[in-house]
Amino acid sequence: MPSAIESNAGSGHLFTKEFSIDETTAGRKLRAFILTKLHETHVRADIITILRQNRVRVNGEIMSDTYILQPHDSVQVDIDNLEAIKGRLRGIDVQVKHKEPGLMVLLKSPGINKQAIEWAGAALEMVSDAFCGEVPESNKLVPWIAVNCVEKAIRSLVILVNSQRLHQVMLDQISSGQVMFTISALCHGKVEQTHVDKTTAESLASAANATLPHTSEEIPYLHPYLMWFKHNDLRFDIFDHVRLNVVSVTESSTAGYLSMVSGKIACSINPGLVLRRLMLELGYPVAGNQSHAKPLSNHRDKGSLLAFTSIEFLSPNQPTNIVVSEDVPPKLTSVCVREAKFFVQKQERAQKEISNMFADTSETDGLDDGLTMVNGKPAAYVTGRKQFCGYIFEVTPDTLIPRPSTETLVATVVELVDQKSAKILDLGTGSGCILLSVLLQTANTSGIGVDISSSALSVAQANSSLHRMGSRATFIQSTFSSFASELASCGPFDIIACNPPYVSASKITRMREAMEHEPLLAFVAEDGGYQFYRDIHSCLSANLSILTGSIAFEIGKNMEKGVRRIFADWTEVAAKRDSRGYLRVLVFKPPS
């Protein structure tokens, strides 16, 4: 066997490592020999660099890396330990998120195991500017200690310490609930906040026909449900130390629904395991391939859809609360976007198939557009969905089915916003599709949707949640004749959008499908269809301060003269035609 002799070779971290060649290694090429001898301390790329920089000599002379080693040759290699450590670190995807004496928090990517991250902790300390001691070889570093469990498949925040004393300090903090881990996870199903809020460790045990022990004394028999806690060294009431928040719900063509949840977990060094088991017990397993998770059928072998987003703990060095936070990784959000896209595509295919089966021949001013029928019902009510402005919205018999002609109103309001910050009021919001379509197409906008129907407002709120507009859209019950005074404290508004009922009693009789299935409250208006234009004009005229910009109306075919007469004391600023060539939108500004 070759022997190795180390000697200093100048200043810094560079030293010479010498190998003596014997009969067992003679006959090998120099390159292969060096790759074998240095693989424990260097990554391959750095070994190749050493060879290219002529830092390898044989018997004191530089040789080609194809040189065949002879018995009794002496091979000298100039090695920089710091360079070797940095090279190995480049292959470990970790980031330092917090550092203090003897402790650091690292963010690791999936694929990094416990051994690698504990070595990385020591290596990062070694390459820091503060380190001024002797640099050992990379395989002789004393690893730091991971406080919380390191799961290879999970993007995790990991607390590392450099001593047994600090390790015990942090374990005591975890045991006493002073360390809080926050984890985001994508789960199967439509998770209800009310369901998770009322769940307790006791209720889950009871559902498994088990009883939680209330004493620390040894128990002669444990129910199989409780054995899991004991096997994983978890307290029996650990689920009472988890706070769950439902962040979003996305429709999925494969899972039905996917829910993004955020869980705050205390009193455990393995919070990922605790969250997965809790969601499994609740009936909403985390999507993934790990224990207590359930794979997503079109996302198999892609790891776990779960990630740490924050750690909170007390600094062991000073009386300071440390909070390390991270955004939800793009991997999780991209799955939601993809699943929503696939769901829409599936719905579009279904709608197309329905359209091919049932032709819509109605010519009633565009108001029967899209009312393809399935077994005597509008297709949108059969599927519970309707596409509008490129987005999918929930619809029910309590709401009008969105028409293509109304997309002209949305386009007009988007033009009025023109990339400015704007507050929008949507009168007669129904399913909320007009307001939400505007918000989805503009930035720095928010709005309120108003409707007389509480059932319609429930649908609008569901669509707001579907499109994650909860922070930008609000829905309030009111009427066309009272909204301005009732919403005075919510204004002023920059733009009002309104698609009021404008079908006269005589005209609705010719709209058979609409009359039979859709809410007449959303269609019919007295005074030849002009009733609500007059109500809105009167309401605004008495409360002009609620509007600082323009109001955009959808109008029916050949109604422009009547609407213009009603708003004769306002200034008309725009008139827009729909895709069929009908004048569909009028825009007015209030009198000065």
PDB file of N, CA and C in Angstrom, residues 407-453:
ATOM      1  N   GLU A 407     -67.991  40.649 -21.504  1.00  0.00           N
ATOM      2  CA  GLU A 407     -66.539  40.824 -21.490  1.00  0.00           C
ATOM      3  C   GLU A 407     -66.144  42.207 -22.003  1.00  0.00           C
ATOM      4  N   THR A 408     -67.027  42.831 -22.821  1.00  0.00           N
ATOM      5  CA  THR A 408     -66.770  44.200 -23.295  1.00  0.00           C
ATOM      6  C   THR A 408     -66.754  45.170 -22.124  1.00  0.00           C
ATOM      7  N   LEU A 409     -67.634  44.966 -21.149  1.00  0.00           N
ATOM      8  CA  LEU A 409     -67.664  45.827 -19.958  1.00  0.00           C
ATOM      9  C   LEU A 409     -66.363  45.679 -19.167  1.00  0.00           C
ATOM     10  N   VAL A 410     -65.888  44.449 -19.010  1.00  0.00           N
ATOM     11  CA  VAL A 410     -64.638  44.211 -18.287  1.00  0.00           C
ATOM     12  C   VAL A 410     -63.478  44.894 -19.002  1.00  0.00           C
ATOM     13  N   ALA A 411     -63.405  44.742 -20.333  1.00  0.00           N
ATOM     14  CA  ALA A 411     -62.314  45.354 -21.102  1.00  0.00           C
ATOM     15  C   ALA A 411     -62.337  46.870 -20.968  1.00  0.00           C
ATOM     16  N   THR A 412     -63.541  47.430 -20.933  1.00  0.00           N
ATOM     17  CA  THR A 412     -63.664  48.893 -20.802  1.00  0.00           C
ATOM     18  C   THR A 412     -63.153  49.357 -19.438  1.00  0.00           C
ATOM     19  N   VAL A 413     -63.527  48.646 -18.374  1.00  0.00           N
ATOM     20  CA  VAL A 413     -63.078  49.027 -17.034  1.00  0.00           C
ATOM     21  C   VAL A 413     -61.563  48.878 -16.914  1.00  0.00           C
ATOM     22  N   VAL A 414     -61.004  47.820 -17.496  1.00  0.00           N
ATOM     23  CA  VAL A 414     -59.552  47.637 -17.476  1.00  0.00           C
ATOM     24  C   VAL A 414     -58.866  48.807 -18.169  1.00  0.00           C
ATOM     25  N   GLU A 415     -59.447  49.291 -19.274  1.00  0.00           N
ATOM     26  CA  GLU A 415     -58.899  50.478 -19.966  1.00  0.00           C
ATOM     27  C   GLU A 415     -58.956  51.706 -19.061  1.00  0.00           C
ATOM     28  N   LEU A 416     -60.043  51.847 -18.326  1.00  0.00           N
ATOM     29  CA  LEU A 416     -60.184  53.003 -17.434  1.00  0.00           C
ATOM     30  C   LEU A 416     -59.160  52.965 -16.304  1.00  0.00           C
ATOM     31  N   VAL A 417     -58.848  51.769 -15.832  1.00  0.00           N
ATOM     32  CA  VAL A 417     -57.826  51.641 -14.786  1.00  0.00           C
ATOM     33  C   VAL A 417     -56.476  52.100 -15.319  1.00  0.00           C
ATOM     34  N   ASP A 418     -56.112  51.612 -16.505  1.00  0.00           N
ATOM     35  CA  ASP A 418     -54.897  52.043 -17.200  1.00  0.00           C
ATOM     36  C   ASP A 418     -53.664  52.036 -16.300  1.00  0.00           C
ATOM     37  N   GLN A 419     -53.443  50.907 -15.601  1.00  0.00           N
ATOM     38  CA  GLN A 419     -52.242  50.695 -14.785  1.00  0.00           C
ATOM     39  C   GLN A 419     -52.144  51.628 -13.579  1.00  0.00           C
ATOM     40  N   LYS A 420     -53.245  52.337 -13.271  1.00  0.00           N
ATOM     41  CA  LYS A 420     -53.236  53.189 -12.081  1.00  0.00           C
ATOM     42  C   LYS A 420     -53.772  52.392 -10.901  1.00  0.00           C
ATOM     43  N   SER A 421     -53.520  52.919  -9.716  1.00  0.00           N
ATOM     44  CA  SER A 421     -54.141  52.362  -8.525  1.00  0.00           C
ATOM     45  C   SER A 421     -55.607  52.783  -8.537  1.00  0.00           C
ATOM     46  N   ALA A 422     -56.528  51.832  -8.373  1.00  0.00           N
ATOM     47  CA  ALA A 422     -57.939  52.168  -8.483  1.00  0.00           C
ATOM     48  C   ALA A 422     -58.783  51.337  -7.525  1.00  0.00           C
ATOM     49  N   LYS A 423     -59.854  51.959  -7.047  1.00  0.00           N
ATOM     50  CA  LYS A 423     -60.837  51.291  -6.211  1.00  0.00           C
ATOM     51  C   LYS A 423     -62.124  51.202  -7.018  1.00  0.00           C
ATOM     52  N   ILE A 424     -62.652  50.000  -7.155  1.00  0.00           N
ATOM     53  CA  ILE A 424     -63.736  49.732  -8.096  1.00  0.00           C
ATOM     54  C   ILE A 424     -64.962  49.256  -7.324  1.00  0.00           C
ATOM     55  N   LEU A 425     -66.135  49.735  -7.781  1.00  0.00           N
ATOM     56  CA  LEU A 425     -67.408  49.279  -7.241  1.00  0.00           C
ATOM     57  C   LEU A 425     -68.157  48.552  -8.350  1.00  0.00           C
ATOM     58  N   ASP A 426     -68.604  47.342  -8.077  1.00  0.00           N
ATOM     59  CA  ASP A 426     -69.334  46.535  -9.057  1.00  0.00           C
ATOM     60  C   ASP A 426     -70.770  46.403  -8.571  1.00  0.00           C
ATOM     61  N   LEU A 427     -71.689  47.064  -9.270  1.00  0.00           N
ATOM     62  CA  LEU A 427     -73.101  47.043  -8.886  1.00  0.00           C
ATOM     63  C   LEU A 427     -73.799  45.885  -9.575  1.00  0.00           C
ATOM     64  N   GLY A 428     -74.532  45.080  -8.781  1.00  0.00           N
ATOM     65  CA  GLY A 428     -75.172  43.892  -9.328  1.00  0.00           C
ATOM     66  C   GLY A 428     -74.145  42.834  -9.645  1.00  0.00           C
ATOM     67  N   THR A 429     -73.299  42.530  -8.671  1.00  0.00           N
ATOM     68  CA  THR A 429     -72.100  41.717  -8.930  1.00  0.00           C
ATOM     69  C   THR A 429     -72.405  40.277  -9.289  1.00  0.00           C
ATOM     70  N   GLY A 430     -73.538  39.710  -8.793  1.00  0.00           N
ATOM     71  CA  GLY A 430     -73.869  38.330  -9.128  1.00  0.00           C
ATOM     72  C   GLY A 430     -72.789  37.358  -8.696  1.00  0.00           C
ATOM     73  N   SER A 431     -72.227  36.629  -9.665  1.00  0.00           N
ATOM     74  CA  SER A 431     -71.163  35.668  -9.374  1.00  0.00           C
ATOM     75  C   SER A 431     -69.834  36.340  -9.080  1.00  0.00           C
ATOM     76  N   GLY A 432     -69.770  37.669  -9.223  1.00  0.00           N
ATOM     77  CA  GLY A 432     -68.517  38.394  -8.989  1.00  0.00           C
ATOM     78  C   GLY A 432     -67.575  38.371 -10.177  1.00  0.00           C
ATOM     79  N   CYS A 433     -68.001  37.806 -11.304  1.00  0.00           N
ATOM     80  CA  CYS A 433     -67.081  37.605 -12.426  1.00  0.00           C
ATOM     81  C   CYS A 433     -66.563  38.910 -13.013  1.00  0.00           C
ATOM     82  N   ILE A 434     -67.372  39.971 -13.021  1.00  0.00           N
ATOM     83  CA  ILE A 434     -66.913  41.247 -13.602  1.00  0.00           C
ATOM     84  C   ILE A 434     -65.817  41.851 -12.734  1.00  0.00           C
ATOM     85  N   LEU A 435     -66.093  42.027 -11.444  1.00  0.00           N
ATOM     86  CA  LEU A 435     -65.107  42.625 -10.546  1.00  0.00           C
ATOM     87  C   LEU A 435     -63.837  41.793 -10.491  1.00  0.00           C
ATOM     88  N   LEU A 436     -63.984  40.481 -10.332  1.00  0.00           N
ATOM     89  CA  LEU A 436     -62.804  39.620 -10.187  1.00  0.00           C
ATOM     90  C   LEU A 436     -61.988  39.569 -11.476  1.00  0.00           C
ATOM     91  N   SER A 437     -62.640  39.600 -12.637  1.00  0.00           N
ATOM     92  CA  SER A 437     -61.904  39.609 -13.904  1.00  0.00           C
ATOM     93  C   SER A 437     -61.087  40.880 -14.048  1.00  0.00           C
ATOM     94  N   VAL A 438     -61.657  42.004 -13.612  1.00  0.00           N
ATOM     95  CA  VAL A 438     -60.908  43.269 -13.653  1.00  0.00           C
ATOM     96  C   VAL A 438     -59.700  43.204 -12.721  1.00  0.00           C
ATOM     97  N   LEU A 439     -59.908  42.721 -11.494  1.00  0.00           N
ATOM     98  CA  LEU A 439     -58.811  42.649 -10.525  1.00  0.00           C
ATOM     99  C   LEU A 439     -57.717  41.699 -11.001  1.00  0.00           C
ATOM    100  N   LEU A 440     -58.111  40.607 -11.635  1.00  0.00           N
ATOM    101  CA  LEU A 440     -57.129  39.630 -12.117  1.00  0.00           C
ATOM    102  C   LEU A 440     -56.284  40.190 -13.258  1.00  0.00           C
ATOM    103  N   GLN A 441     -56.813  41.178 -13.968  1.00  0.00           N
ATOM    104  CA  GLN A 441     -56.096  41.748 -15.110  1.00  0.00           C
ATOM    105  C   GLN A 441     -55.385  43.052 -14.781  1.00  0.00           C
ATOM    106  N   THR A 442     -55.489  43.518 -13.555  1.00  0.00           N
ATOM    107  CA  THR A 442     -54.869  44.791 -13.172  1.00  0.00           C
ATOM    108  C   THR A 442     -54.133  44.637 -11.855  1.00  0.00           C
ATOM    109  N   ALA A 443     -53.146  45.491 -11.674  1.00  0.00           N
ATOM    110  CA  ALA A 443     -52.414  45.520 -10.408  1.00  0.00           C
ATOM    111  C   ALA A 443     -52.831  46.752  -9.615  1.00  0.00           C
ATOM    112  N   ASN A 444     -52.593  46.720  -8.323  1.00  0.00           N
ATOM    113  CA  ASN A 444     -52.880  47.874  -7.450  1.00  0.00           C
ATOM    114  C   ASN A 444     -54.350  48.270  -7.497  1.00  0.00           C
ATOM    115  N   THR A 445     -55.222  47.289  -7.679  1.00  0.00           N
ATOM    116  CA  THR A 445     -56.649  47.571  -7.674  1.00  0.00           C
ATOM    117  C   THR A 445     -57.323  46.734  -6.588  1.00  0.00           C
ATOM    118  N   SER A 446     -58.433  47.250  -6.105  1.00  0.00           N
ATOM    119  CA  SER A 446     -59.263  46.523  -5.158  1.00  0.00           C
ATOM    120  C   SER A 446     -60.704  46.897  -5.452  1.00  0.00           C
ATOM    121  N   GLY A 447     -61.639  46.201  -4.844  1.00  0.00           N
ATOM    122  CA  GLY A 447     -63.014  46.533  -5.164  1.00  0.00           C
ATOM    123  C   GLY A 447     -64.026  45.925  -4.234  1.00  0.00           C
ATOM    124  N   ILE A 448     -65.258  46.429  -4.375  1.00  0.00           N
ATOM    125  CA  ILE A 448     -66.409  45.941  -3.624  1.00  0.00           C
ATOM    126  C   ILE A 448     -67.480  45.543  -4.623  1.00  0.00           C
ATOM    127  N   GLY A 449     -68.039  44.356  -4.436  1.00  0.00           N
ATOM    128  CA  GLY A 449     -69.156  43.906  -5.247  1.00  0.00           C
ATOM    129  C   GLY A 449     -70.435  43.986  -4.448  1.00  0.00           C
ATOM    130  N   VAL A 450     -71.492  44.548  -5.047  1.00  0.00           N
ATOM    131  CA  VAL A 450     -72.765  44.766  -4.360  1.00  0.00           C
ATOM    132  C   VAL A 450     -73.850  43.978  -5.071  1.00  0.00           C
ATOM    133  N   ASP A 451     -74.685  43.307  -4.300  1.00  0.00           N
ATOM    134  CA  ASP A 451     -75.826  42.590  -4.886  1.00  0.00           C
ATOM    135  C   ASP A 451     -76.935  42.515  -3.857  1.00  0.00           C
ATOM    136  N   ILE A 452     -78.177  42.459  -4.337  1.00  0.00           N
ATOM    137  CA  ILE A 452     -79.318  42.354  -3.435  1.00  0.00           C
ATOM    138  C   ILE A 452     -79.477  40.940  -2.914  1.00  0.00           C
ATOM    139  N   SER A 453     -78.919  39.959  -3.637  1.00  0.00           N
ATOM    140  CA  SER A 453     -79.099  38.543  -3.294  1.00  0.00           C
ATOM    141  C   SER A 453     -77.967  38.030  -2.415  1.00  0.00           C
TER     142      SER A 453
END
